Amino acid sequence: MRTTVGSMDATKTVPTGTQAPPRRAVIAAEALDDLLTALRMAGFEPVGPIVGAGAIVLDGLSSAADLPHGRGSATAPGSYRLTERADGAVFGHSGGPQSWKQFVHPARRRLFSADRDPATGDIALRDEAGDAVRPVTRYAFIGVRPCDLAAIRVLNQALRRAPEADDGPFIVAVECTEPGATCFCASAGTGPGCADRVGEFDLALVELDRRFLVTVGSARGDAILDAVPHSPVPGGLLETARSAVADAAGRMGRTLPATDLRVLLARTADAERWDDVASRCLTCGNCTMVCPTCFCTSVEDTTDLSGDHAERWESWDSCFDIDYSYIHGGSVRTSAKSRYRQWLTHKFGTWHDQFGTSGCVGCGRCIAWCPVGIDVTEELAALGDETTAAAPVADSDGAR
């Protein structure tokens, strides 16, 4: 579904009509433990949603009991709360404050280290990839929402990484049937379903009354499903699942303006709305930290007291930090207005120029986790209204 010009371009991942339908099966909720066991046997470390620190967070899964059975979430601008569910649903919640970015693009990582021989002065360099004492973890991501599935692709593209291959994380996606109040993935073109994006996931689930409709999206997924107790899809269940996902698209809590956002943002650099939002924005950077596609970093060099050992570390940064745009002589964007405008314009506008797609996937995290409740869909709509109000109106003869 794509209702906004300038939203995520989903056409790159939609299969053509010549492809055979994907393999599908049904697994019971009790088989989730078998799924985790099969993934461990295949060399993957399962990580997924758990309850922690008053929210749904992502962490290692020792068993399916760690998953947030019977827990939901209520979101609003500047608000997030856990709720109780009577149906015991495993994935009956919207996204929490964390995304899969923390695994794909870690918040802090060492790029390389250097050691100097005090006797000779020779310097030996070792990059992080060549650190033999630190084995590479092969993750299995459990419960990836369609918006976050798109975010992984967008982030890899921004970081100029090749699409995930067989050595990438194993992805178990979960299609959404209950969108959150701050979600707008339907108008962003990234959800609430993902079954037609075979190749982006290994397995995709739709939760239906203590059982899951499974769609296979890769050869790896096919092999894992063989190791999990499953049954054929009974008549009518596929249609029920499709209907549940389609209904979710009509119950989004938010929607993007149905206009070309690239053109809108290019025309509104001097709009009064920027002053309005700047008066509310704390420039705290929460939106960039919870965003699953923001990728800005800073680099820091450190040395020990002897001066013989040095390391270079990369850490997440934010364009809301006044020092982020610092060059000789000072920072380029010194006002809250300029920094918010830079972020929003890049996310919905110039990201297209850089990477050929939108930088927003419609997860709504930036709305829920903004301390003052700034809503990007509301800000974009206000910019559109201001532009419309300022446009000259033609008379009955077509003159302006």
XYZ file of C-alpha atoms in Angstrom:
400
model
C 0.000 0.000 0.000
C 1.390 3.379 -0.940
C -0.660 6.506 -0.339
C 2.002 9.188 -0.056
C 4.263 10.365 -2.833
C 7.714 10.490 -1.310
C 7.088 7.610 1.089
C 8.937 4.303 1.130
C 9.187 2.801 -2.353
C 7.986 -0.762 -1.851
C 8.028 -1.626 -5.540
C 11.585 -2.921 -5.363
C 10.573 -5.825 -3.142
C 7.199 -6.884 -4.545
C 7.478 -10.226 -6.372
C 6.413 -10.407 -9.982
C 3.428 -12.445 -11.085
C 5.705 -15.097 -12.582
C 6.992 -16.239 -9.190
C 5.458 -19.230 -7.455
C 3.544 -18.594 -4.218
C 5.757 -18.914 -1.136
C 5.573 -21.977 1.077
C 3.196 -21.583 4.005
C 2.397 -23.635 7.108
C 0.913 -23.289 10.579
C 2.730 -23.660 13.895
C 1.242 -23.637 17.368
C 2.345 -21.099 19.959
C 3.937 -23.975 21.873
C 6.235 -24.579 18.894
C 8.033 -21.276 19.412
C 10.456 -23.083 21.712
C 11.125 -25.586 18.923
C 11.806 -22.660 16.601
C 14.347 -21.143 19.006
C 16.005 -24.547 19.457
C 16.253 -25.059 15.689
C 17.844 -21.640 15.305
C 20.421 -22.370 18.008
C 21.232 -25.701 16.389
C 21.833 -23.787 13.149
C 24.331 -21.510 14.905
C 22.152 -18.472 15.592
C 21.695 -16.557 18.833
C 17.990 -15.634 19.166
C 17.161 -12.101 20.298
C 13.688 -10.653 20.514
C 11.168 -8.643 22.519
C 11.008 -9.065 26.284
C 9.599 -6.979 29.123
C 12.279 -4.879 30.788
C 12.591 -1.420 32.362
C 8.869 -0.822 31.990
C 8.849 -1.311 28.229
C 9.159 -3.885 25.458
C 12.917 -4.095 24.819
C 15.136 -6.358 22.736
C 17.376 -8.912 24.407
C 18.562 -12.498 24.242
C 15.927 -15.233 24.415
C 16.665 -18.324 26.470
C 13.183 -19.722 25.777
C 9.824 -18.669 24.390
C 8.728 -17.912 27.956
C 10.917 -14.785 27.777
C 8.653 -13.310 25.095
C 6.029 -10.768 26.280
C 3.016 -13.105 26.456
C -0.130 -11.176 27.323
C 1.511 -7.750 27.218
C 0.531 -4.882 24.968
C 1.520 -1.257 24.710
C -0.339 2.050 24.615
C 1.356 4.929 22.829
C 0.594 8.598 22.302
C 2.702 11.683 21.605
C 5.226 11.780 24.432
C 3.761 8.676 26.092
C 4.404 4.925 26.241
C 2.839 2.465 28.668
C 2.743 -1.318 28.966
C -0.703 -2.869 29.139
C -2.118 -6.277 30.058
C -3.854 -8.460 27.460
C -6.399 -11.134 28.318
C -5.730 -13.159 25.158
C -2.109 -14.036 25.983
C -0.896 -12.801 22.579
C 2.869 -13.098 22.159
C 3.326 -10.199 19.748
C 0.315 -8.075 20.683
C 2.356 -4.911 21.146
C 3.759 -2.170 18.947
C 7.456 -1.313 18.789
C 9.244 -0.288 21.968
C 12.036 2.261 22.335
C 14.664 -0.031 20.842
C 15.017 -1.147 17.249
C 17.199 -3.701 15.499
C 19.584 -0.852 14.701
C 21.468 -1.610 17.909
C 22.555 -4.932 16.392
C 22.981 -3.841 12.777
C 24.660 -0.523 13.615
C 25.909 -0.749 17.250
C 25.760 2.360 19.422
C 29.486 2.111 20.108
C 32.188 0.060 18.427
C 35.960 0.075 18.163
C 37.188 0.713 14.642
C 40.850 -0.102 15.219
C 43.633 -0.050 17.782
C 47.301 0.824 17.496
C 50.255 -0.263 19.635
C 53.714 1.288 19.610
C 56.808 -0.684 20.499
C 58.633 1.502 23.074
C 61.992 0.073 22.006
C 61.746 0.567 18.255
C 58.895 3.038 17.855
C 57.219 0.701 15.348
C 53.436 0.929 15.271
C 51.190 -2.090 14.760
C 47.602 -1.503 13.649
C 44.728 -3.917 14.119
C 41.223 -3.236 12.856
C 38.115 -4.523 14.587
C 37.341 -6.993 11.813
C 40.705 -8.648 12.336
C 40.249 -9.178 16.072
C 40.445 -12.965 16.261
C 39.628 -13.063 19.982
C 36.139 -11.691 19.401
C 33.954 -14.171 17.486
C 31.224 -12.774 15.268
C 27.735 -13.366 16.681
C 25.164 -14.673 14.214
C 21.856 -13.312 15.411
C 18.325 -14.522 14.808
C 15.964 -11.561 15.064
C 12.605 -12.731 16.431
C 9.530 -10.524 16.012
C 10.706 -7.999 13.426
C 7.809 -5.753 12.448
C 7.361 -4.877 8.756
C 8.375 -1.252 9.397
C 11.560 -2.433 11.105
C 12.152 -4.935 8.311
C 12.148 -1.986 5.909
C 14.373 -0.050 8.334
C 17.040 -2.757 8.213
C 17.098 -2.484 4.425
C 17.158 1.332 4.519
C 19.917 1.383 7.137
C 22.087 -1.097 5.247
C 21.661 1.036 2.143
C 22.639 4.203 4.003
C 25.701 2.457 5.440
C 26.532 1.221 1.925
C 26.335 -2.404 2.894
C 25.333 -5.158 0.537
C 21.869 -6.677 1.118
C 21.838 -9.280 3.857
C 23.205 -12.576 2.550
C 23.232 -16.055 4.037
C 25.701 -14.918 6.697
C 23.394 -12.093 7.855
C 20.923 -12.271 10.730
C 18.100 -14.778 10.447
C 14.907 -12.716 10.412
C 11.583 -13.910 11.799
C 9.179 -11.120 10.899
C 5.762 -10.635 12.479
C 3.041 -8.953 10.456
C 0.910 -6.466 12.378
C -2.763 -6.932 13.127
C -3.016 -4.291 15.891
C -1.204 -1.060 15.026
C -0.214 1.375 17.748
C -1.714 4.837 18.147
C 1.459 6.474 16.830
C 2.029 4.071 13.921
C 1.785 5.265 10.312
C 3.504 2.481 8.366
C 0.596 2.137 5.911
C 1.063 5.664 4.565
C 4.848 5.213 4.666
C 4.512 2.149 2.437
C 6.241 -0.272 4.811
C 3.427 -2.204 6.486
C 1.462 -3.533 8.217
C 2.157 -6.647 6.131
C 5.357 -7.993 4.614
C 4.492 -11.412 3.174
C 4.937 -10.045 -0.354
C 8.529 -9.013 0.409
C 10.017 -12.479 0.098
C 13.792 -12.194 0.252
C 13.831 -9.583 3.023
C 12.903 -12.103 5.722
C 13.485 -15.785 6.373
C 10.147 -16.512 8.044
C 7.125 -14.237 8.494
C 4.398 -14.883 11.069
C 0.812 -13.757 11.516
C -0.474 -14.445 15.030
C -4.006 -15.860 15.073
C -5.461 -17.240 18.327
C -2.454 -19.065 19.774
C -1.175 -20.230 16.412
C 0.869 -18.657 13.669
C 0.540 -18.623 9.919
C 4.123 -18.954 8.634
C 5.346 -17.687 5.257
C 8.774 -18.853 4.113
C 10.959 -16.164 2.582
C 14.302 -17.901 2.016
C 16.040 -21.244 1.703
C 17.308 -20.806 5.262
C 13.743 -20.285 6.448
C 12.614 -23.360 4.579
C 15.231 -25.488 6.353
C 14.374 -24.107 9.788
C 10.645 -24.684 9.275
C 11.388 -28.329 8.473
C 12.892 -28.647 11.964
C 9.798 -27.216 13.697
C 6.501 -29.082 14.218
C 4.037 -27.635 11.719
C 0.871 -28.469 9.843
C -0.723 -27.525 6.519
C -2.681 -24.286 6.270
C -6.377 -25.105 6.795
C -8.973 -23.719 4.427
C -9.808 -20.079 5.062
C -6.898 -19.326 7.411
C -4.797 -17.561 4.789
C -7.741 -15.319 3.937
C -8.346 -14.663 7.643
C -4.723 -13.646 8.125
C -4.728 -11.395 5.086
C -7.942 -9.755 6.257
C -6.535 -9.128 9.746
C -3.432 -7.461 8.316
C -5.463 -5.442 5.796
C -7.806 -4.253 8.562
C -4.793 -3.027 10.513
C -3.876 -0.751 7.609
C -7.182 1.033 8.101
C -6.659 1.479 11.840
C -3.390 3.379 11.839
C -3.117 5.986 14.561
C -1.395 8.460 12.238
C -0.992 9.112 8.530
C 1.417 11.094 6.387
C 0.062 13.898 4.180
C -0.859 12.580 0.742
C 1.531 14.809 -1.146
C 5.080 14.769 -2.475
C 6.985 15.417 0.733
C 10.240 16.105 -1.102
C 8.645 18.994 -2.977
C 6.818 20.228 0.127
C 9.969 20.366 2.249
C 12.011 21.975 -0.535
C 9.437 24.774 -0.732
C 9.061 25.426 2.995
C 12.570 26.261 4.184
C 11.334 29.647 5.421
C 7.949 28.533 6.738
C 6.741 29.973 10.028
C 5.997 26.467 11.276
C 9.723 25.898 11.857
C 9.682 28.654 14.493
C 6.642 27.087 16.102
C 8.162 23.605 16.417
C 11.513 25.053 17.512
C 9.766 26.718 20.462
C 8.745 23.231 21.635
C 11.743 21.114 20.620
C 14.307 20.443 23.361
C 16.948 19.325 20.799
C 17.507 16.343 23.102
C 18.028 13.913 20.229
C 15.584 11.301 21.549
C 13.967 11.047 18.118
C 17.270 10.190 16.456
C 18.219 7.654 19.129
C 14.969 5.680 18.829
C 14.726 6.062 15.048
C 15.544 2.730 13.368
C 17.231 4.432 10.378
C 19.142 7.427 11.800
C 22.791 6.550 11.334
C 24.861 9.630 12.268
C 28.029 8.905 14.227
C 31.026 10.641 15.749
C 34.559 9.325 16.066
C 36.766 9.540 19.160
C 40.441 8.699 19.539
C 41.729 7.611 22.952
C 45.167 6.738 24.305
C 46.427 5.156 27.485
C 48.673 7.004 29.939
C 51.838 5.566 28.426
C 50.987 6.835 24.973
C 51.855 3.437 23.503
C 48.291 2.233 22.944
C 45.556 4.098 21.071
C 42.056 3.225 19.937
C 39.513 4.768 17.607
C 35.850 4.380 18.566
C 32.685 5.143 16.628
C 29.563 6.161 18.582
C 26.041 7.201 17.711
C 25.599 10.943 17.403
C 22.678 13.200 16.557
C 22.180 16.090 14.177
C 20.333 17.764 17.076
C 23.669 18.128 18.893
C 24.986 21.636 18.273
C 28.503 20.264 17.873
C 27.464 17.819 15.162
C 27.710 20.507 12.484
C 30.889 22.019 13.949
C 33.624 22.987 11.513
C 36.485 25.455 11.886
C 34.998 28.664 13.207
C 31.900 27.189 14.790
C 28.740 25.178 14.215
C 26.729 25.563 11.025
C 23.321 24.932 12.622
C 23.226 26.901 15.870
C 19.457 27.194 16.388
C 16.868 24.594 17.338
C 14.930 25.694 14.259
C 17.770 24.888 11.874
C 18.513 21.537 13.503
C 14.900 20.322 13.513
C 14.470 21.505 9.927
C 17.625 19.642 8.921
C 16.416 16.404 10.517
C 12.880 16.471 9.135
C 13.956 17.624 5.667
C 16.602 14.926 5.442
C 14.335 12.176 6.753
C 11.453 12.850 4.354
C 13.117 14.799 1.564
C 16.805 14.700 0.755
C 17.127 11.070 1.840
C 15.504 10.359 -1.532
C 18.295 12.277 -3.262
C 20.962 10.315 -1.407
C 19.508 6.828 -1.348
C 16.462 6.777 -3.640
C 13.920 6.163 -0.876
C 12.445 7.764 2.235
C 14.354 7.701 5.503
C 11.147 7.170 7.492
C 9.435 3.790 7.856
C 6.414 4.952 9.868
C 7.176 3.168 13.143
C 6.095 6.197 15.219
C 8.856 5.853 17.818
C 9.930 9.477 17.419
C 6.388 10.570 18.366
C 6.002 8.361 21.427
C 9.483 8.998 22.802
C 9.617 12.760 22.236
C 9.492 14.311 25.751
C 7.226 17.112 24.538
C 5.172 14.974 22.149
C 6.151 16.483 18.792
C 4.345 14.557 16.055
C 6.135 14.455 12.686
C 2.897 13.723 10.826
C 1.325 16.802 12.416
C 4.337 18.974 11.559
C 4.338 17.844 7.930
C 0.591 18.476 7.677
C 1.037 21.956 9.166
C 3.758 22.760 6.630
C 1.400 21.640 3.886
C -1.430 23.795 5.249
C 0.844 26.820 5.458
C 1.972 26.317 1.885
C -1.616 25.983 0.677
C -2.709 29.098 2.575
C 0.152 31.113 1.105
C -0.499 30.031 -2.483
C -2.211 32.606 -4.739
C -5.836 31.804 -5.469
C -7.076 31.912 -9.057
C -10.261 33.872 -9.854
C -13.088 32.569 -11.995
C -11.205 33.601 -15.181
C -8.085 31.754 -14.119
C -6.185 34.959 -13.298
C -4.116 35.177 -10.135
